[in-house]
Coordinates of N, CA and C in Angstrom, one line a residue:
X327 N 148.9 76.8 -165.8 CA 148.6 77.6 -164.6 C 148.6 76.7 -163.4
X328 N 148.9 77.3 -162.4 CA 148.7 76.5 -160.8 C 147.6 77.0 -160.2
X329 N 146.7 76.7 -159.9 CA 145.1 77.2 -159.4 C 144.9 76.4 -158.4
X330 N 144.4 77.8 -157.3 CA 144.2 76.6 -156.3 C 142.5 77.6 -156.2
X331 N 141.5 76.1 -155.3 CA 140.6 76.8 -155.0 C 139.7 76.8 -153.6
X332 N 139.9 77.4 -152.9 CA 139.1 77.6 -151.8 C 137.5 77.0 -151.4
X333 N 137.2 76.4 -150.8 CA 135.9 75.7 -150.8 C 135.6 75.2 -149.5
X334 N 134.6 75.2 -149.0 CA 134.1 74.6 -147.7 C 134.0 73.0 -148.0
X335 N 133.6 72.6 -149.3 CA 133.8 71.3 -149.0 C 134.2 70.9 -150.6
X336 N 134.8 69.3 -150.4 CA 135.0 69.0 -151.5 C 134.9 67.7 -151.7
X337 N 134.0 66.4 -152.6 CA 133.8 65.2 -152.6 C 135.2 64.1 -152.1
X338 N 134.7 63.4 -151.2 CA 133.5 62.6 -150.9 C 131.8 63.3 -150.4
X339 N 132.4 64.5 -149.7 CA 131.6 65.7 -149.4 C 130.8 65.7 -150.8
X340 N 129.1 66.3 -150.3 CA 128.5 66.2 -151.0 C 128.0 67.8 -151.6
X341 N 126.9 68.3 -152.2 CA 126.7 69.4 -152.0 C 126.6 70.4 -153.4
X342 N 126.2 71.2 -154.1 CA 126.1 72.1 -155.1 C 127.7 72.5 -155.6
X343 N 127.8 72.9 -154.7 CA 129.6 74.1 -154.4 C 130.4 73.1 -154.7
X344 N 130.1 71.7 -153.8 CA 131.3 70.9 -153.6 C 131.5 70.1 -155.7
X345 N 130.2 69.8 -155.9 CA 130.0 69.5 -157.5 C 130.6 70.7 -158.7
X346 N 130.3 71.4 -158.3 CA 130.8 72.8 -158.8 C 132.3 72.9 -159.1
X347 N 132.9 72.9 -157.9 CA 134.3 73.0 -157.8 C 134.9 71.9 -158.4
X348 N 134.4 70.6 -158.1 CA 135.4 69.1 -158.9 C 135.1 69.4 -160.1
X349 N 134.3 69.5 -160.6 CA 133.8 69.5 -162.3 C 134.8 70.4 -162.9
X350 N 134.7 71.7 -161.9 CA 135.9 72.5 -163.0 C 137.4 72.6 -162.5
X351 N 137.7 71.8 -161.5 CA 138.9 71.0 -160.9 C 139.9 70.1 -161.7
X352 N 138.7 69.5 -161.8 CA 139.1 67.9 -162.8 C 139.0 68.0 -163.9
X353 N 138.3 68.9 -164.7 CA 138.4 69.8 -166.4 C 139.9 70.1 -166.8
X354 N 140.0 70.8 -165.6 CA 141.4 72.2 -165.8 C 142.7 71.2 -165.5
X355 N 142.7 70.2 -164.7 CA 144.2 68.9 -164.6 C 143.1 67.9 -165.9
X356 N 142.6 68.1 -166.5 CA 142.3 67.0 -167.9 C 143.5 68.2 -169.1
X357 N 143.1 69.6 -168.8 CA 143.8 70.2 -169.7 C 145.5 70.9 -169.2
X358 N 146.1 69.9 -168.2 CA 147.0 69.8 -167.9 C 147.7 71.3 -167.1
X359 N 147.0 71.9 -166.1 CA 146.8 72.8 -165.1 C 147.5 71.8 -163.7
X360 N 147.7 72.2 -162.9 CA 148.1 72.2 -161.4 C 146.6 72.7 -160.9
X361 N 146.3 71.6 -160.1 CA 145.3 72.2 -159.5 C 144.9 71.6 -158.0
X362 N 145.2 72.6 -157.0 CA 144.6 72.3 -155.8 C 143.7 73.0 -155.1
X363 N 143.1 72.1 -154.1 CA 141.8 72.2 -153.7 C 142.2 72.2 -152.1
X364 N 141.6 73.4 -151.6 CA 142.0 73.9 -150.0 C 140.5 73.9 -149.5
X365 N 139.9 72.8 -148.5 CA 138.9 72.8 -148.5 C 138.8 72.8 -146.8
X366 N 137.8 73.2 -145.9 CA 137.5 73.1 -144.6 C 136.5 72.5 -144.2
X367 N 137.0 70.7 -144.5 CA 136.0 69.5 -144.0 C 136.7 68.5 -143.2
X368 N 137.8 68.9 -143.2 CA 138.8 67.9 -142.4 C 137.8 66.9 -141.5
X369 N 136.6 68.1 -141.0 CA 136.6 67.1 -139.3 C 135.6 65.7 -140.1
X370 N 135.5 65.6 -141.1 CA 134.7 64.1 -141.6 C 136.1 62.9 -141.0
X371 N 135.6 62.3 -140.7 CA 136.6 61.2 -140.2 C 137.3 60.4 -141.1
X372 N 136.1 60.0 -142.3 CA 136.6 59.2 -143.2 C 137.4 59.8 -144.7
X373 N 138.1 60.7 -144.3 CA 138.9 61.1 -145.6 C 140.4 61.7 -145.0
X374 N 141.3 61.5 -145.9 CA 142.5 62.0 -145.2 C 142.6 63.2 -145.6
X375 N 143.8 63.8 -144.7 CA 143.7 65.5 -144.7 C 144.7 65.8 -146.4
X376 N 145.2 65.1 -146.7 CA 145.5 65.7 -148.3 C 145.5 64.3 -148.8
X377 N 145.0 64.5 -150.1 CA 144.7 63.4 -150.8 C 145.3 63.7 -152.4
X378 N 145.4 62.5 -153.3 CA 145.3 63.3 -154.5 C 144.1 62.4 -155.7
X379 N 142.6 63.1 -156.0 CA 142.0 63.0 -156.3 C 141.5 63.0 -157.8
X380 N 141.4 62.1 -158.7 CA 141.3 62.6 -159.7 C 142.3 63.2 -160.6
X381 N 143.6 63.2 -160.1 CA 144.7 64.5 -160.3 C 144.6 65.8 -159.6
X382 N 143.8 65.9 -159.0 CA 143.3 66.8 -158.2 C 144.0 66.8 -156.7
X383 N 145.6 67.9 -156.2 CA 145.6 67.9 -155.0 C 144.5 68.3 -154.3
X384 N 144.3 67.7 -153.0 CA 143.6 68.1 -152.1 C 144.0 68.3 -151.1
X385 N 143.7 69.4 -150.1 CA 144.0 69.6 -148.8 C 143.2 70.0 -148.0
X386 N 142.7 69.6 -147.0 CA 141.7 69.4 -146.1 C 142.0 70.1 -144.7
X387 N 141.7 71.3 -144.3 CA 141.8 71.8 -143.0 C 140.6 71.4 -142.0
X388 N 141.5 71.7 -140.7 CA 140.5 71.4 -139.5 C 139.7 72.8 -139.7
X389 N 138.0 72.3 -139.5 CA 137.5 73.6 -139.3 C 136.4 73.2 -138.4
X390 N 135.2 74.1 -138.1 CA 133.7 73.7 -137.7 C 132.9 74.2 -137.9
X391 N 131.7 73.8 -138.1 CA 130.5 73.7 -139.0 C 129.2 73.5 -138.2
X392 N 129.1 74.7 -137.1 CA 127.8 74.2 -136.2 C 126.3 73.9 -137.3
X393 N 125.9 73.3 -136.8 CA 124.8 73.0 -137.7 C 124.9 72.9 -139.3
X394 N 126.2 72.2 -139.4 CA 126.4 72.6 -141.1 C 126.7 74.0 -142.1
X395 N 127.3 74.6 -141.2 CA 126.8 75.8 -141.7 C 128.3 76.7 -141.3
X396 N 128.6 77.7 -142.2 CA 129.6 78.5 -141.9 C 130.9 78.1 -142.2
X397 N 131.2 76.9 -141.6 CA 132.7 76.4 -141.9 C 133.5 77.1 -141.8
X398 N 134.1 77.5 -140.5 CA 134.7 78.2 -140.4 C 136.4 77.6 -140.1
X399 N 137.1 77.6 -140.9 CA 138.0 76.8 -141.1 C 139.7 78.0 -141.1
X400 N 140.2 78.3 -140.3 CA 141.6 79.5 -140.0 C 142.8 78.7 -140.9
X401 N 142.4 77.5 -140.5 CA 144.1 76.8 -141.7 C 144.3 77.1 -143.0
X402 N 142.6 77.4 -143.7 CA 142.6 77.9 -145.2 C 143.8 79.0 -146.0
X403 N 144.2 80.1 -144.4 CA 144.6 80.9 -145.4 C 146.5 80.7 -145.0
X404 N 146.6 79.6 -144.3 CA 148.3 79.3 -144.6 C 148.2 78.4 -145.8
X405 N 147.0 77.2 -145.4 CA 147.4 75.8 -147.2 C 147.4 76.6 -147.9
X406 N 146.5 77.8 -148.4 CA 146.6 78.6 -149.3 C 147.9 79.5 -149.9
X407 N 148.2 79.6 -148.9 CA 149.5 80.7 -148.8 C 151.0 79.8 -149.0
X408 N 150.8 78.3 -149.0 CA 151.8 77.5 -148.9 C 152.0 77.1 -150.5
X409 N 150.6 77.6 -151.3 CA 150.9 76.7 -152.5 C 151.4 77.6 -153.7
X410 N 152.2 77.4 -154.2 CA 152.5 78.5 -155.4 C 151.8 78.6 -156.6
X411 N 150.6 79.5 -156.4 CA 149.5 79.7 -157.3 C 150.0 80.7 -158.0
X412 N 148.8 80.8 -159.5 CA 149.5 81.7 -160.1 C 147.7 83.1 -160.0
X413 N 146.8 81.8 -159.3 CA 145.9 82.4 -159.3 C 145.2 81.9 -158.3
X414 N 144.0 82.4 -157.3 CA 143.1 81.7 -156.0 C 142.2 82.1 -156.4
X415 N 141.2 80.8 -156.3 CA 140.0 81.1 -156.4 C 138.7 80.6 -155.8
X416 N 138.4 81.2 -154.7 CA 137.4 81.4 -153.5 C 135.9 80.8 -153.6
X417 N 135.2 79.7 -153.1 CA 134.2 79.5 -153.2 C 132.8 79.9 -152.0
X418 N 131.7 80.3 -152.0 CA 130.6 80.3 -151.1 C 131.0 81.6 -150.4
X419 N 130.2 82.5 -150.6 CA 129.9 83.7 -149.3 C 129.7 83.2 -148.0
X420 N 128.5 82.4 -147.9 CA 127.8 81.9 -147.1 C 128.8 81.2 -146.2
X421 N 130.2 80.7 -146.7 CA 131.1 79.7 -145.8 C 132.0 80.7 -145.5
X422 N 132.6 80.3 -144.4 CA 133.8 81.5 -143.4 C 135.1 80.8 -143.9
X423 N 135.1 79.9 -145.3 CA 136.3 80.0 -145.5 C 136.3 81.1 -146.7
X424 N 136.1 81.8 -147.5 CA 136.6 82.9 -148.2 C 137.1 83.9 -147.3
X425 N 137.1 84.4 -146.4 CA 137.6 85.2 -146.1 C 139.4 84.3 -145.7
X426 N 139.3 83.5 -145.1 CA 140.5 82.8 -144.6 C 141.3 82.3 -146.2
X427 N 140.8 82.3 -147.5 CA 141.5 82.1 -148.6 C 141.8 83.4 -148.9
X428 N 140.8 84.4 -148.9 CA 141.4 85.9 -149.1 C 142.6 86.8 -148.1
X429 N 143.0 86.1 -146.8 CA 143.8 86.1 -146.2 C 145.4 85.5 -147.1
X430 N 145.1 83.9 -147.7 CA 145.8 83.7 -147.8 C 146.4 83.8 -149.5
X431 N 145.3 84.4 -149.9 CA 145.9 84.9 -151.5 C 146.3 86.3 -151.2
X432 N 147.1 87.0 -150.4 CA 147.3 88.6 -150.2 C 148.5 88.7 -151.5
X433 N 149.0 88.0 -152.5 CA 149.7 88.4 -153.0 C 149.9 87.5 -154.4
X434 N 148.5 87.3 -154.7 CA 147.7 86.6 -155.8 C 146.9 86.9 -156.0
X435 N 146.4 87.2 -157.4 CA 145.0 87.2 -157.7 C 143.7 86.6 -157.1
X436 N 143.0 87.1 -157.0 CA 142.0 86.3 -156.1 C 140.5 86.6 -157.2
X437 N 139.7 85.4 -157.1 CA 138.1 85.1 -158.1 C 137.9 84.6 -157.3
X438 N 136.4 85.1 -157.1 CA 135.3 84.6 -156.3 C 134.1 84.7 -156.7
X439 N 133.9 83.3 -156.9 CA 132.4 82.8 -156.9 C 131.4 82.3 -155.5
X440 N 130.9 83.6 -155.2 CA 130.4 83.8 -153.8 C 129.0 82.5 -154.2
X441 N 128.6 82.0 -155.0 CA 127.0 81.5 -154.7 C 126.1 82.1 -153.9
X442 N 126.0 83.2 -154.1 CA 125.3 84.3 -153.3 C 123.9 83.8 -153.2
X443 N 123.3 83.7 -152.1 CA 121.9 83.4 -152.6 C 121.1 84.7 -151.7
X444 N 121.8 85.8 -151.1 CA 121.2 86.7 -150.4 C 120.9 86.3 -148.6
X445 N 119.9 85.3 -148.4 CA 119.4 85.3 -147.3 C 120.1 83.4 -146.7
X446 N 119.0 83.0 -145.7 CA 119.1 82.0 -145.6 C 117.5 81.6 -144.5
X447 N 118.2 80.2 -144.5 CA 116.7 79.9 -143.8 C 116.7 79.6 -142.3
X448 N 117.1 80.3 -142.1 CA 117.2 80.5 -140.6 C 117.4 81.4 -140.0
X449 N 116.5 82.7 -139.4 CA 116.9 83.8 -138.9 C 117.9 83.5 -138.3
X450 N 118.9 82.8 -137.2 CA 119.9 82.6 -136.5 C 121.2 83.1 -137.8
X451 N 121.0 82.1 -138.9 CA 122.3 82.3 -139.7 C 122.0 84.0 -140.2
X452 N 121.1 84.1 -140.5 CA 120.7 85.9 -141.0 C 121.4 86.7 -140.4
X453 N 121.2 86.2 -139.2 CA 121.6 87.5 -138.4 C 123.4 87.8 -137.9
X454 N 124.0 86.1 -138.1 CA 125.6 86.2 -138.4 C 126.0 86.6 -139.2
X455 N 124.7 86.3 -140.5 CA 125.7 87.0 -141.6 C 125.3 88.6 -141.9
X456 N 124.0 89.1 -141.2 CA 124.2 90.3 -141.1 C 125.7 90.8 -140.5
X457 N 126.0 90.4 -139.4 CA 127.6 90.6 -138.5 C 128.5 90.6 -139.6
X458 N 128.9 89.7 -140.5 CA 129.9 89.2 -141.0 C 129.9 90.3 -142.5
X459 N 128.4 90.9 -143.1 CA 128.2 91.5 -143.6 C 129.6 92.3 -144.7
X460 N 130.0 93.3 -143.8 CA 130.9 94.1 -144.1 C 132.5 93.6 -144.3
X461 N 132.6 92.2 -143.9 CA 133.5 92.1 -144.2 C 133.5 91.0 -145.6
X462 N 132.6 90.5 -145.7 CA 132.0 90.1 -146.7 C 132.5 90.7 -147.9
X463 N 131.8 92.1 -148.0 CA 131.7 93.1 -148.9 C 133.0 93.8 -149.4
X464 N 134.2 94.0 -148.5 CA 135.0 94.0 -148.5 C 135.7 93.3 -149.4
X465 N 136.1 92.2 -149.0 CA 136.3 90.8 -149.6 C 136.0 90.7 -151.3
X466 N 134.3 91.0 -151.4 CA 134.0 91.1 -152.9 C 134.5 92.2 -153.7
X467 N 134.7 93.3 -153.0 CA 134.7 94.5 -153.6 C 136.4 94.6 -154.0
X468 N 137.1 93.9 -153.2 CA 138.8 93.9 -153.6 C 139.5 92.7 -154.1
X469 N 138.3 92.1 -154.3 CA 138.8 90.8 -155.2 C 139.0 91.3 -156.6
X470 N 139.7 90.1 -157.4 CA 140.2 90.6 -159.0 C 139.5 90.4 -159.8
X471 N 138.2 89.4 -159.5 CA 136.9 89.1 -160.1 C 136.2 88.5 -159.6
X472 N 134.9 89.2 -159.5 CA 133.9 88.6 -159.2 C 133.0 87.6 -160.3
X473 N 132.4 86.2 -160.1 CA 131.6 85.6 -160.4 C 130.6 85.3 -160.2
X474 N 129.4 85.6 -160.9 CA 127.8 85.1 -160.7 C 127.7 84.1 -161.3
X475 N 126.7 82.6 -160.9 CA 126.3 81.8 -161.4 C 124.9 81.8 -162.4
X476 N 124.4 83.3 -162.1 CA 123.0 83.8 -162.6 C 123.1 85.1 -162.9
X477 N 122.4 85.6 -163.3 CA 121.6 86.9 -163.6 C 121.1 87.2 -162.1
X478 N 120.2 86.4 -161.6 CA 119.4 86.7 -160.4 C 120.6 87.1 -159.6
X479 N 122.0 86.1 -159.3 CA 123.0 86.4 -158.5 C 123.7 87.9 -159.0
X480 N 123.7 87.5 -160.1 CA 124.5 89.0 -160.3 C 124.1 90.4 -159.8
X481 N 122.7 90.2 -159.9 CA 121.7 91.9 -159.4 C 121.5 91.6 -158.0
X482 N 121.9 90.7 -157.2 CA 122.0 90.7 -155.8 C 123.0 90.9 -155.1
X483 N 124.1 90.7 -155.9 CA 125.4 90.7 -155.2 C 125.4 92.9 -155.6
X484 N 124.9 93.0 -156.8 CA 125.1 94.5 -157.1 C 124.1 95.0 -156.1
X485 N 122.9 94.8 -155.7 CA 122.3 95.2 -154.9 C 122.5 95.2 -153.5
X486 N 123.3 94.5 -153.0 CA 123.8 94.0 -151.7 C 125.4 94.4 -151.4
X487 N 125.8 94.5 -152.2 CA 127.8 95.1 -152.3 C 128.1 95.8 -152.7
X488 N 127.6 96.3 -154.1 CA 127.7 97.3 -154.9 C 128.6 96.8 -156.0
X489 N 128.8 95.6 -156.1 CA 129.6 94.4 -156.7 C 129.3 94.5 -158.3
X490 N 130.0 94.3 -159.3 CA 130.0 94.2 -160.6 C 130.5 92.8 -161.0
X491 N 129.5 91.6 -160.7 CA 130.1 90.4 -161.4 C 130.2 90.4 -162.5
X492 N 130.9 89.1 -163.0 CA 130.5 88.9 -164.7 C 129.7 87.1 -164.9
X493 N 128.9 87.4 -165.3 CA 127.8 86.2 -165.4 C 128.7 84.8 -165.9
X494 N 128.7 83.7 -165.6 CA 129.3 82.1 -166.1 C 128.6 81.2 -165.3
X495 N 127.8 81.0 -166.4 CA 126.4 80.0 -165.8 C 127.1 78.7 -165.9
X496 N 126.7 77.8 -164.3 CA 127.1 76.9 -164.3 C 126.5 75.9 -165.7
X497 N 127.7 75.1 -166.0 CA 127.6 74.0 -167.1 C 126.6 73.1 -166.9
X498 N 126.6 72.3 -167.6 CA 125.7 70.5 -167.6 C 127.0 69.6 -168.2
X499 N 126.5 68.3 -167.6 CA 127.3 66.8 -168.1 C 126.3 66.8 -169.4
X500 N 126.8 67.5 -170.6 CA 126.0 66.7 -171.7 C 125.8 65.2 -172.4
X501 N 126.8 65.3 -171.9 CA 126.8 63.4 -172.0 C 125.8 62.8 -171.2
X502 N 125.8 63.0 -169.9 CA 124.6 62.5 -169.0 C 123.7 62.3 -169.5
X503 N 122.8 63.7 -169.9 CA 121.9 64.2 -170.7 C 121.3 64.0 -171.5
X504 N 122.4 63.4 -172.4 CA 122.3 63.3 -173.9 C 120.4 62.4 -174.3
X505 N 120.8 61.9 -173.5 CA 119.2 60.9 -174.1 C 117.8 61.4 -173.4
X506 N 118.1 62.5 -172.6 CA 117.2 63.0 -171.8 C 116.0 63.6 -173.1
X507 N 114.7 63.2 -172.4 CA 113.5 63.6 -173.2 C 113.3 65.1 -172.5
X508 N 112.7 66.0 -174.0 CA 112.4 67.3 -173.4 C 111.2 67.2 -172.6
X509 N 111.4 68.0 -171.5 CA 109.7 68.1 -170.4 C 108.9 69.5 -171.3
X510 N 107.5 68.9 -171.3 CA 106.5 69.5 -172.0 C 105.6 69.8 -171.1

């Protein structure tokens, strides 16, 4: 399969989403997949705008990120639309690049793993994403699958969209792990 996936950011970038995405990036070209990664971090200075990582294409759009936040990146939905996927797959509600990947998957399957977390901490961002709301919902509701990382996600996104995920709890490095003592 050729998979590409939509993301606000992706390492050297740090972050939940950004770990998220390479783990199952760099899984799927271990089990010999095409896999690129359309991400809206370009403006870091120290990374080039396509790279190839891990086996991992990478493509980096110009976007911006007041306060960290939103990433609102418009190039997402041509790199997207340039790559011959057999599938797109969208990361973070909370970043203004899903909507610009669901632009650019209009004639591809499209999965989205929103990382919904409901609110945020900052009435300022609350109240854009109240704005952005409906189109949000949209987005989830016509995509080809939705993804929850939880239980808790899954009855938020149904309570908030009317959304029917299907639960795929993020993994662990068991290897990491392996010698870890149980906490008592």
């Amino acid at each position: 399969l050729n998979i590409v996936f939509a993301t606000p950011g992706y390492p050297p970038s740090t972050g939940g989403v950004e770990t998220h995405v390479h783990e199952i990036a760099t899984r799927l070209v271990a089990r010999d997949h095409g896999v690129t990664v359309v991400t809206g971090d370009a403006r870091r200075v120290d990374t080039p705008r396509r790279e190839r990582r891990e086996g991992v294409r990478v493509v980096r759009c110009r976007g911006i990120a007041p306060n960290d936040a939103f990433h609102l990146a418009p190039g997402v939905a041509q790199a997207v639309r340039q790559v011959d996927a057999d599938i797109v797959h969208a990361h973070n509600y909370h970043a203004l690049v899903l909507p610009f990947a669901a632009l650019g998957a209009w004639n591809q399957p499209l999965v989205v793993t929103p990382h919904y977390h409901a609110g945020s901490a900052s009435s300022m961002r609350d109240r854009l994403l109240s704005v952005y709301h409906p189109v949000g919902r949209q987005i989830l509701r016509s995509a080809d699958a939705v993804v929850a990382v939880s239980e808790w996600e899954q009855d938020r996104l149904r309570e908030d969209f009317s959304v029917d995920a299907r639960v795929i709890p993020n993994g662990i490095d068991i290897v990491r792990f392996a010698g870890a003592e149980p906490y008592e």
